PDB file of C-alpha atoms in Angstrom:
ATOM      1  CA  MET W   1      -3.941   7.069  -4.300  1.00 49.00           C
ATOM      2  CA  LYS W   2      -6.267   9.953  -5.170  1.00 53.00           C
ATOM      3  CA  LEU W   3      -8.465   9.435  -2.096  1.00 57.00           C
ATOM      4  CA  THR W   4      -5.510  10.036   0.221  1.00 57.00           C
ATOM      5  CA  HIS W   5      -3.708  12.676  -1.851  1.00 57.00           C
ATOM      6  CA  ASP W   6      -4.837  15.751   0.123  1.00 73.00           C
ATOM      7  CA  LEU W   7      -5.016  14.144   3.548  1.00 80.00           C
ATOM      8  CA  SER W   8      -2.517  14.768   6.308  1.00 84.00           C
ATOM      9  CA  LYS W   9      -0.557  11.958   7.926  1.00 88.00           C
ATOM     10  CA  ASP W  10      -2.661  12.333  11.085  1.00 90.00           C
ATOM     11  CA  GLU W  11      -5.934  12.102   9.120  1.00 89.00           C
ATOM     12  CA  LYS W  12      -4.770   8.954   7.318  1.00 91.00           C
ATOM     13  CA  LYS W  13      -3.874   7.403  10.666  1.00 92.00           C
ATOM     14  CA  LEU W  14      -7.290   8.262  12.086  1.00 92.00           C
ATOM     15  CA  LEU W  15      -9.052   6.813   9.027  1.00 93.00           C
ATOM     16  CA  ARG W  16      -7.110   3.582   9.329  1.00 93.00           C
ATOM     17  CA  GLY W  17      -8.154   3.498  12.980  1.00 92.00           C
ATOM     18  CA  THR W  18     -11.779   3.994  11.913  1.00 92.00           C
ATOM     19  CA  PHE W  19     -11.429   0.980   9.625  1.00 93.00           C
ATOM     20  CA  TRP W  20     -10.311  -1.260  12.485  1.00 94.00           C
ATOM     21  CA  ARG W  21     -12.840   0.144  14.931  1.00 92.00           C
ATOM     22  CA  SER W  22     -15.708  -0.335  12.462  1.00 91.00           C
ATOM     23  CA  ILE W  23     -15.290  -4.097  12.934  1.00 91.00           C
ATOM     24  CA  THR W  24     -16.944  -3.671  16.344  1.00 89.00           C
ATOM     25  CA  LEU W  25     -20.041  -1.944  14.889  1.00 90.00           C
ATOM     26  CA  TYR W  26     -22.394  -4.680  16.117  1.00 90.00           C
ATOM     27  CA  ALA W  27     -20.317  -5.973  19.013  1.00 88.00           C
ATOM     28  CA  ALA W  28     -22.878  -4.563  21.457  1.00 85.00           C
ATOM     29  CA  VAL W  29     -26.330  -4.450  19.861  1.00 84.00           C
ATOM     30  CA  SER W  30     -29.491  -3.247  21.590  1.00 81.00           C
ATOM     31  CA  PRO W  31     -33.020  -3.173  20.127  1.00 76.00           C
ATOM     32  CA  ALA W  32     -33.218   0.602  20.629  1.00 76.00           C
ATOM     33  CA  LYS W  33     -29.785   1.574  19.295  1.00 83.00           C
ATOM     34  CA  GLN W  34     -28.549  -1.317  17.111  1.00 87.00           C
ATOM     35  CA  GLY W  35     -24.949  -0.391  16.171  1.00 89.00           C
ATOM     36  CA  ALA W  36     -24.883   3.013  17.894  1.00 91.00           C
ATOM     37  CA  SER W  37     -22.244   2.057  20.471  1.00 91.00           C
ATOM     38  CA  GLY W  38     -19.940   0.676  17.760  1.00 92.00           C
ATOM     39  CA  PHE W  39     -20.387   3.820  15.663  1.00 93.00           C
ATOM     40  CA  CYS W  40     -19.599   6.013  18.655  1.00 93.00           C
ATOM     41  CA  TYR W  41     -16.521   3.901  19.440  1.00 94.00           C
ATOM     42  CA  ALA W  42     -15.244   4.470  15.898  1.00 93.00           C
ATOM     43  CA  MET W  43     -15.784   8.229  16.244  1.00 94.00           C
ATOM     44  CA  ILE W  44     -13.957   8.659  19.584  1.00 94.00           C
ATOM     45  CA  PRO W  45     -10.478   9.344  18.076  1.00 93.00           C
ATOM     46  CA  TRP W  46     -11.977  12.025  15.818  1.00 93.00           C
ATOM     47  CA  ILE W  47     -13.852  13.612  18.693  1.00 93.00           C
ATOM     48  CA  GLU W  48     -10.703  13.724  20.811  1.00 92.00           C
ATOM     49  CA  ARG W  49      -8.762  15.137  17.854  1.00 92.00           C
ATOM     50  CA  PHE W  50     -11.174  17.952  16.972  1.00 91.00           C
ATOM     51  CA  TYR W  51     -12.595  18.997  20.350  1.00 91.00           C
ATOM     52  CA  LYS W  52     -10.462  20.299  23.201  1.00 89.00           C
ATOM     53  CA  ASN W  53     -13.390  21.345  25.399  1.00 89.00           C
ATOM     54  CA  GLU W  54     -14.764  18.564  27.612  1.00 91.00           C
ATOM     55  CA  GLN W  55     -18.340  19.756  27.156  1.00 91.00           C
ATOM     56  CA  ASP W  56     -18.013  19.645  23.357  1.00 91.00           C
ATOM     57  CA  ARG W  57     -16.640  16.116  23.558  1.00 92.00           C
ATOM     58  CA  ARG W  58     -19.551  14.978  25.680  1.00 93.00           C
ATOM     59  CA  ALA W  59     -22.056  16.518  23.272  1.00 91.00           C
ATOM     60  CA  ALA W  60     -20.371  14.753  20.330  1.00 92.00           C
ATOM     61  CA  LEU W  61     -20.412  11.396  22.138  1.00 92.00           C
ATOM     62  CA  VAL W  62     -24.119  11.784  22.914  1.00 92.00           C
ATOM     63  CA  ARG W  63     -24.701  12.718  19.281  1.00 91.00           C
ATOM     64  CA  HIS W  64     -23.177   9.467  18.044  1.00 92.00           C
ATOM     65  CA  VAL W  65     -25.004   7.059  20.346  1.00 91.00           C
ATOM     66  CA  SER W  66     -28.197   7.648  18.384  1.00 88.00           C
ATOM     67  CA  TYR W  67     -29.755   4.759  16.432  1.00 88.00           C
ATOM     68  CA  PHE W  68     -27.544   3.435  13.644  1.00 90.00           C
ATOM     69  CA  ASN W  69     -28.035   0.394  11.443  1.00 88.00           C
ATOM     70  CA  THR W  70     -26.479  -0.376   8.069  1.00 89.00           C
ATOM     71  CA  THR W  71     -24.390  -3.045   6.339  1.00 89.00           C
ATOM     72  CA  VAL W  72     -20.933  -3.227   7.964  1.00 89.00           C
ATOM     73  CA  PRO W  73     -18.839  -2.696   4.782  1.00 91.00           C
ATOM     74  CA  MET W  74     -20.854   0.456   4.020  1.00 90.00           C
ATOM     75  CA  SER W  75     -20.630   1.863   7.547  1.00 91.00           C
ATOM     76  CA  SER W  76     -17.133   3.317   7.209  1.00 91.00           C
ATOM     77  CA  PHE W  77     -18.307   5.693   4.461  1.00 91.00           C
ATOM     78  CA  ILE W  78     -20.822   7.253   6.859  1.00 91.00           C
ATOM     79  CA  MET W  79     -18.198   7.287   9.618  1.00 93.00           C
ATOM     80  CA  GLY W  80     -15.780   9.174   7.368  1.00 92.00           C
ATOM     81  CA  LEU W  81     -18.479  11.633   6.353  1.00 91.00           C
ATOM     82  CA  ALA W  82     -19.533  12.160   9.980  1.00 92.00           C
ATOM     83  CA  ALA W  83     -15.879  12.737  10.926  1.00 92.00           C
ATOM     84  CA  SER W  84     -15.526  15.451   8.275  1.00 91.00           C
ATOM     85  CA  MET W  85     -18.701  17.115   9.572  1.00 89.00           C
ATOM     86  CA  GLU W  86     -17.393  17.002  13.138  1.00 91.00           C
ATOM     87  CA  LYS W  87     -14.237  18.687  11.883  1.00 90.00           C
ATOM     88  CA  GLN W  88     -16.285  21.418  10.233  1.00 86.00           C
ATOM     89  CA  ASN W  89     -18.343  21.816  13.410  1.00 87.00           C
ATOM     90  CA  SER W  90     -15.198  22.295  15.500  1.00 88.00           C
ATOM     91  CA  GLN W  91     -14.021  25.029  13.142  1.00 85.00           C
ATOM     92  CA  SER W  92     -17.296  26.881  12.492  1.00 82.00           C
ATOM     93  CA  GLU W  93     -19.454  28.487  15.182  1.00 81.00           C
ATOM     94  CA  ASP W  94     -22.607  28.572  13.045  1.00 80.00           C
ATOM     95  CA  PHE W  95     -22.484  24.894  12.039  1.00 81.00           C
ATOM     96  CA  ASP W  96     -25.839  23.126  12.424  1.00 82.00           C
ATOM     97  CA  VAL W  97     -24.980  20.039  14.497  1.00 85.00           C
ATOM     98  CA  ASN W  98     -28.396  18.536  13.738  1.00 85.00           C
ATOM     99  CA  SER W  99     -27.236  18.046  10.158  1.00 83.00           C
ATOM    100  CA  ILE W 100     -24.746  15.377  11.294  1.00 86.00           C
ATOM    101  CA  ASN W 101     -27.369  12.915  12.528  1.00 85.00           C
ATOM    102  CA  ALA W 102     -29.723  13.919   9.709  1.00 83.00           C
ATOM    103  CA  ILE W 103     -27.124  12.907   7.124  1.00 83.00           C
ATOM    104  CA  LYS W 104     -26.387   9.669   9.008  1.00 85.00           C
ATOM    105  CA  SER W 105     -30.078   8.740   9.152  1.00 82.00           C
ATOM    106  CA  SER W 106     -30.644   9.502   5.475  1.00 79.00           C
ATOM    107  CA  LEU W 107     -27.665   7.429   4.294  1.00 82.00           C
ATOM    108  CA  MET W 108     -27.829   4.327   6.458  1.00 84.00           C
ATOM    109  CA  GLY W 109     -31.055   3.045   4.826  1.00 78.00           C
ATOM    110  CA  PRO W 110     -30.065   3.376   1.140  1.00 79.00           C
ATOM    111  CA  LEU W 111     -26.528   2.108   1.812  1.00 83.00           C
ATOM    112  CA  ALA W 112     -27.938  -0.857   3.736  1.00 83.00           C
ATOM    113  CA  GLY W 113     -30.130  -1.651   0.737  1.00 79.00           C
ATOM    114  CA  ILE W 114     -27.118  -1.562  -1.601  1.00 81.00           C
ATOM    115  CA  GLY W 115     -24.825  -3.395   0.809  1.00 84.00           C
ATOM    116  CA  ASP W 116     -27.281  -6.143   1.732  1.00 83.00           C
ATOM    117  CA  SER W 117     -28.211  -6.735  -1.907  1.00 81.00           C
ATOM    118  CA  PHE W 118     -24.613  -6.982  -3.097  1.00 85.00           C
ATOM    119  CA  PHE W 119     -22.729  -8.565  -0.185  1.00 87.00           C
ATOM    120  CA  TRP W 120     -25.444 -10.872   1.177  1.00 84.00           C
ATOM    121  CA  GLY W 121     -27.646 -11.362  -1.860  1.00 80.00           C
ATOM    122  CA  VAL W 122     -24.999 -11.689  -4.598  1.00 83.00           C
ATOM    123  CA  LEU W 123     -21.409 -12.008  -3.388  1.00 87.00           C
ATOM    124  CA  ARG W 124     -22.143 -14.475  -0.580  1.00 87.00           C
ATOM    125  CA  VAL W 125     -24.192 -16.690  -2.914  1.00 85.00           C
ATOM    126  CA  VAL W 126     -21.472 -16.664  -5.594  1.00 87.00           C
ATOM    127  CA  ALA W 127     -18.766 -17.421  -3.011  1.00 89.00           C
ATOM    128  CA  ALA W 128     -20.848 -20.233  -1.511  1.00 89.00           C
ATOM    129  CA  GLY W 129     -21.566 -21.701  -4.951  1.00 88.00           C
ATOM    130  CA  ILE W 130     -17.874 -21.855  -5.824  1.00 90.00           C
ATOM    131  CA  ALA W 131     -16.937 -23.224  -2.398  1.00 91.00           C
ATOM    132  CA  VAL W 132     -19.659 -25.890  -2.425  1.00 89.00           C
ATOM    133  CA  GLY W 133     -18.485 -27.111  -5.842  1.00 88.00           C
ATOM    134  CA  MET W 134     -14.921 -27.365  -4.539  1.00 90.00           C
ATOM    135  CA  ALA W 135     -16.105 -29.147  -1.375  1.00 90.00           C
ATOM    136  CA  GLN W 136     -18.051 -31.720  -3.391  1.00 87.00           C
ATOM    137  CA  ALA W 137     -14.879 -32.392  -5.373  1.00 88.00           C
ATOM    138  CA  GLY W 138     -13.061 -33.048  -2.088  1.00 88.00           C
ATOM    139  CA  ASN W 139     -10.947 -29.870  -2.108  1.00 90.00           C
ATOM    140  CA  ILE W 140     -10.050 -28.920   1.487  1.00 91.00           C
ATOM    141  CA  MET W 141      -9.468 -25.293   0.406  1.00 92.00           C
ATOM    142  CA  ALA W 142     -13.220 -24.770  -0.113  1.00 92.00           C
ATOM    143  CA  PRO W 143     -13.958 -22.892   3.162  1.00 92.00           C
ATOM    144  CA  ILE W 144     -10.865 -20.717   2.739  1.00 94.00           C
ATOM    145  CA  VAL W 145     -11.848 -19.841  -0.832  1.00 93.00           C
ATOM    146  CA  PHE W 146     -15.337 -18.932   0.379  1.00 93.00           C
ATOM    147  CA  LEU W 147     -13.939 -16.597   3.044  1.00 93.00           C
ATOM    148  CA  LEU W 148     -11.506 -14.975   0.612  1.00 94.00           C
ATOM    149  CA  ILE W 149     -14.066 -14.388  -2.153  1.00 92.00           C
ATOM    150  CA  PHE W 150     -16.505 -12.814   0.283  1.00 92.00           C
ATOM    151  CA  ASN W 151     -14.189 -10.906   2.594  1.00 93.00           C
ATOM    152  CA  ILE W 152     -11.634  -9.355   0.228  1.00 94.00           C
ATOM    153  CA  PRO W 153     -14.196  -7.142  -1.594  1.00 93.00           C
ATOM    154  CA  ALA W 154     -16.027  -6.437   1.690  1.00 92.00           C
ATOM    155  CA  GLN W 155     -12.872  -5.281   3.476  1.00 93.00           C
ATOM    156  CA  LEU W 156     -11.688  -3.197   0.515  1.00 94.00           C
ATOM    157  CA  VAL W 157     -15.032  -1.376   0.407  1.00 92.00           C
ATOM    158  CA  ARG W 158     -14.940  -0.867   4.170  1.00 92.00           C
ATOM    159  CA  TYR W 159     -11.341   0.418   4.108  1.00 93.00           C
ATOM    160  CA  TYR W 160     -11.600   2.846   1.207  1.00 92.00           C
ATOM    161  CA  GLY W 161     -15.178   3.816   2.065  1.00 90.00           C
ATOM    162  CA  GLY W 162     -13.926   5.724   5.110  1.00 91.00           C
ATOM    163  CA  PHE W 163     -11.402   7.643   3.019  1.00 91.00           C
ATOM    164  CA  LEU W 164     -14.053   8.396   0.388  1.00 88.00           C
ATOM    165  CA  GLY W 165     -16.588   9.647   2.934  1.00 88.00           C
ATOM    166  CA  TYR W 166     -14.066  11.849   4.710  1.00 90.00           C
ATOM    167  CA  THR W 167     -12.638  13.255   1.463  1.00 87.00           C
ATOM    168  CA  LEU W 168     -16.057  14.046   0.002  1.00 82.00           C
ATOM    169  CA  GLY W 169     -17.155  15.616   3.261  1.00 77.00           C
ATOM    170  CA  SER W 170     -14.059  17.788   3.583  1.00 63.00           C
ATOM    171  CA  THR W 171     -14.375  18.894  -0.034  1.00 66.00           C
ATOM    172  CA  TYR W 172     -18.056  19.720  -0.248  1.00 67.00           C
ATOM    173  CA  ILE W 173     -19.461  20.495   3.218  1.00 63.00           C
ATOM    174  CA  SER W 174     -17.825  23.923   3.484  1.00 58.00           C
ATOM    175  CA  LYS W 175     -19.075  24.776  -0.027  1.00 63.00           C
ATOM    176  CA  VAL W 176     -22.582  23.668   0.902  1.00 62.00           C
ATOM    177  CA  TYR W 177     -22.522  25.944   3.943  1.00 58.00           C
ATOM    178  CA  GLU W 178     -21.198  28.895   1.995  1.00 60.00           C
ATOM    179  CA  SER W 179     -23.942  28.506  -0.616  1.00 63.00           C
ATOM    180  CA  GLY W 180     -26.672  28.217   2.027  1.00 62.00           C
ATOM    181  CA  LEU W 181     -27.783  24.790   0.810  1.00 63.00           C
ATOM    182  CA  ILE W 182     -27.094  23.074   4.134  1.00 60.00           C
ATOM    183  CA  HIS W 183     -30.596  23.862   5.468  1.00 66.00           C
ATOM    184  CA  ILE W 184     -32.197  22.316   2.379  1.00 69.00           C
ATOM    185  CA  LEU W 185     -29.860  19.324   2.612  1.00 62.00           C
ATOM    186  CA  THR W 186     -30.630  18.832   6.318  1.00 62.00           C
ATOM    187  CA  LYS W 187     -34.380  19.054   5.677  1.00 68.00           C
ATOM    188  CA  ALA W 188     -34.177  16.572   2.801  1.00 68.00           C
ATOM    189  CA  ALA W 189     -32.028  14.190   4.859  1.00 61.00           C
ATOM    190  CA  SER W 190     -34.508  14.376   7.739  1.00 65.00           C
ATOM    191  CA  ILE W 191     -37.395  13.550   5.394  1.00 72.00           C
ATOM    192  CA  VAL W 192     -35.535  10.548   3.958  1.00 65.00           C
ATOM    193  CA  GLY W 193     -34.699   9.384   7.484  1.00 62.00           C
ATOM    194  CA  LEU W 194     -38.354   9.618   8.546  1.00 69.00           C
ATOM    195  CA  MET W 195     -39.416   7.696   5.438  1.00 72.00           C
ATOM    196  CA  MET W 196     -36.932   4.957   6.319  1.00 66.00           C
ATOM    197  CA  VAL W 197     -38.223   4.755   9.907  1.00 68.00           C
ATOM    198  CA  GLY W 198     -41.787   4.638   8.593  1.00 73.00           C
ATOM    199  CA  GLY W 199     -40.902   1.802   6.231  1.00 72.00           C
ATOM    200  CA  MET W 200     -39.220  -0.108   9.061  1.00 69.00           C
ATOM    201  CA  THR W 201     -42.311   0.352  11.232  1.00 73.00           C
ATOM    202  CA  TYR W 202     -44.574  -1.053   8.502  1.00 72.00           C
ATOM    203  CA  GLN W 203     -42.319  -4.082   7.940  1.00 73.00           C
ATOM    204  CA  LEU W 204     -41.269  -4.915  11.513  1.00 75.00           C
ATOM    205  CA  VAL W 205     -44.332  -4.060  13.642  1.00 79.00           C
ATOM    206  CA  VAL W 206     -47.032  -6.570  12.712  1.00 80.00           C
ATOM    207  CA  PHE W 207     -50.510  -7.073  14.176  1.00 80.00           C
ATOM    208  CA  LYS W 208     -53.318  -9.099  12.591  1.00 81.00           C
ATOM    209  CA  THR W 209     -56.350  -9.847  14.727  1.00 81.00           C
ATOM    210  CA  THR W 210     -58.348 -13.057  14.317  1.00 78.00           C
ATOM    211  CA  ILE W 211     -61.542 -11.639  15.871  1.00 78.00           C
ATOM    212  CA  SER W 212     -64.594 -12.231  13.690  1.00 76.00           C
ATOM    213  CA  MET W 213     -68.385 -12.602  14.000  1.00 74.00           C
ATOM    214  CA  SER W 214     -70.519 -15.297  12.387  1.00 73.00           C
ATOM    215  CA  MET W 215     -74.258 -15.755  11.961  1.00 71.00           C
ATOM    216  CA  GLY W 216     -75.708 -19.025  10.822  1.00 67.00           C
ATOM    217  CA  GLY W 217     -72.254 -20.355  10.027  1.00 66.00           C
ATOM    218  CA  THR W 218     -71.542 -17.403   7.749  1.00 67.00           C
ATOM    219  CA  SER W 219     -68.898 -14.821   8.617  1.00 64.00           C
ATOM    220  CA  VAL W 220     -70.477 -11.379   8.789  1.00 63.00           C
ATOM    221  CA  LEU W 221     -67.580  -9.405  10.259  1.00 73.00           C
ATOM    222  CA  LYS W 222     -63.813  -9.737  10.198  1.00 79.00           C
ATOM    223  CA  LEU W 223     -62.281  -7.112  12.442  1.00 79.00           C
ATOM    224  CA  GLN W 224     -58.946  -7.102  10.578  1.00 77.00           C
ATOM    225  CA  ASP W 225     -60.665  -6.350   7.252  1.00 79.00           C
ATOM    226  CA  MET W 226     -62.581  -3.501   8.886  1.00 80.00           C
ATOM    227  CA  LEU W 227     -59.400  -2.054  10.386  1.00 79.00           C
ATOM    228  CA  ASP W 228     -57.652  -2.265   7.006  1.00 78.00           C
ATOM    229  CA  GLN W 229     -60.508  -0.353   5.410  1.00 81.00           C
ATOM    230  CA  ILE W 230     -60.054   2.433   7.954  1.00 82.00           C
ATOM    231  CA  PHE W 231     -56.238   2.568   7.759  1.00 80.00           C
ATOM    232  CA  ILE W 232     -53.883  -0.261   6.808  1.00 80.00           C
ATOM    233  CA  GLY W 233     -51.521  -0.880   9.707  1.00 80.00           C
ATOM    234  CA  ILE W 234     -53.446   1.338  12.134  1.00 82.00           C
ATOM    235  CA  ILE W 235     -52.698  -0.859  15.180  1.00 84.00           C
ATOM    236  CA  PRO W 236     -48.924  -1.192  14.556  1.00 84.00           C
ATOM    237  CA  LEU W 237     -48.731   2.544  13.873  1.00 84.00           C
ATOM    238  CA  SER W 238     -50.678   3.381  17.033  1.00 86.00           C
ATOM    239  CA  LEU W 239     -48.466   1.085  19.108  1.00 86.00           C
ATOM    240  CA  THR W 240     -45.324   2.657  17.625  1.00 85.00           C
ATOM    241  CA  LEU W 241     -46.577   6.187  18.324  1.00 86.00           C
ATOM    242  CA  LEU W 242     -47.527   5.166  21.871  1.00 89.00           C
ATOM    243  CA  CYS W 243     -44.022   3.818  22.505  1.00 85.00           C
ATOM    244  CA  TYR W 244     -42.529   7.008  21.053  1.00 82.00           C
ATOM    245  CA  TYR W 245     -44.753   9.083  23.366  1.00 87.00           C
ATOM    246  CA  LEU W 246     -43.730   7.038  26.399  1.00 88.00           C
ATOM    247  CA  LEU W 247     -40.058   7.389  25.452  1.00 83.00           C
ATOM    248  CA  SER W 248     -40.511  11.169  25.300  1.00 84.00           C
ATOM    249  CA  LYS W 249     -41.874  10.938  28.847  1.00 85.00           C
ATOM    250  CA  LYS W 250     -38.594   9.315  29.952  1.00 83.00           C
ATOM    251  CA  ILE W 251     -40.054   5.815  30.318  1.00 85.00           C
ATOM    252  CA  SER W 252     -37.220   3.275  30.256  1.00 82.00           C
ATOM    253  CA  ILE W 253     -36.769   1.411  26.970  1.00 79.00           C
ATOM    254  CA  ASN W 254     -36.433  -1.814  28.984  1.00 81.00           C
ATOM    255  CA  TYR W 255     -39.908  -1.331  30.469  1.00 85.00           C
ATOM    256  CA  LEU W 256     -41.314  -0.782  26.984  1.00 86.00           C
ATOM    257  CA  ILE W 257     -39.621  -3.900  25.590  1.00 84.00           C
ATOM    258  CA  PHE W 258     -40.945  -6.133  28.379  1.00 88.00           C
ATOM    259  CA  GLY W 259     -44.332  -4.411  28.164  1.00 89.00           C
ATOM    260  CA  VAL W 260     -44.657  -5.121  24.433  1.00 87.00           C
ATOM    261  CA  ILE W 261     -43.548  -8.734  24.949  1.00 87.00           C
ATOM    262  CA  GLY W 262     -46.083  -9.153  27.758  1.00 89.00           C
ATOM    263  CA  LEU W 263     -48.831  -7.569  25.650  1.00 88.00           C
ATOM    264  CA  GLY W 264     -48.020  -9.914  22.775  1.00 86.00           C
ATOM    265  CA  ILE W 265     -48.224 -12.974  25.036  1.00 88.00           C
ATOM    266  CA  LEU W 266     -51.497 -11.767  26.562  1.00 89.00           C
ATOM    267  CA  ILE W 267     -53.352 -11.116  23.287  1.00 86.00           C
ATOM    268  CA  SER W 268     -52.061 -14.437  21.937  1.00 84.00           C
ATOM    269  CA  LEU W 269     -53.415 -16.334  24.971  1.00 85.00           C
ATOM    270  CA  LEU W 270     -56.737 -14.505  24.673  1.00 82.00           C
ATOM    271  CA  GLY W 271     -56.951 -15.441  21.004  1.00 80.00           C
ATOM    272  CA  ILE W 272     -57.117 -11.822  19.880  1.00 80.00           C
ATOM    273  CA  ALA W 273     -54.240 -12.200  17.428  1.00 73.00           C
TER     274      ALA W 273
END
């Protein structure tokens, strides 16, 4: 197949290993890292293959335990691309290692949007519709048909996605460096990553206060409306920035999680929100 034409036997073996390891992407999920541990686990064979120095291996492992979250079938493409960048980093002294996580951050959002829409929003519904019709007709093969319709395309995308990511990375990354475009690419990827994080903050961090003032039975002030006039989402944004500041001061993520939960319970009991 064209994707594997220029790859060595060792690289093909590593990519097949990445496919199997990508199954564990969300085996150990944390609120702060999501699938970071699974991503790092998939990258270990590549790290051991490319880096002989123990210090370089440690740096690569730390690099790949950063936040990662995307649809599982799409994850192998980013893994393959990251592997090709690690290869380039091991061969080039002036490689910008920050570009690796920048590319990961910029891709995981758009690929999650594509993957979730297709696999969860379309393919799963189609598979369930066919299976439900078979089940209503008394066909005992209904659950098996559902699993086959959903999983065969998902596993094919996950398998060949790794080969595609690695092949594209190996082909184009060196050219991008030689042309000097890597700095522009890294900057653009960082901007896209920040936009994704900002969008997640707006959607996932929610605060709406119920505090209001009334005179003569008529509402004269609604605090939430006033806050929205100043800056929509100002409280969630402030809370997010505060947590980021505390993280930069080495405050444990566990303390922050329990602190936010406790704060939520407190303001709910007080009737603030």
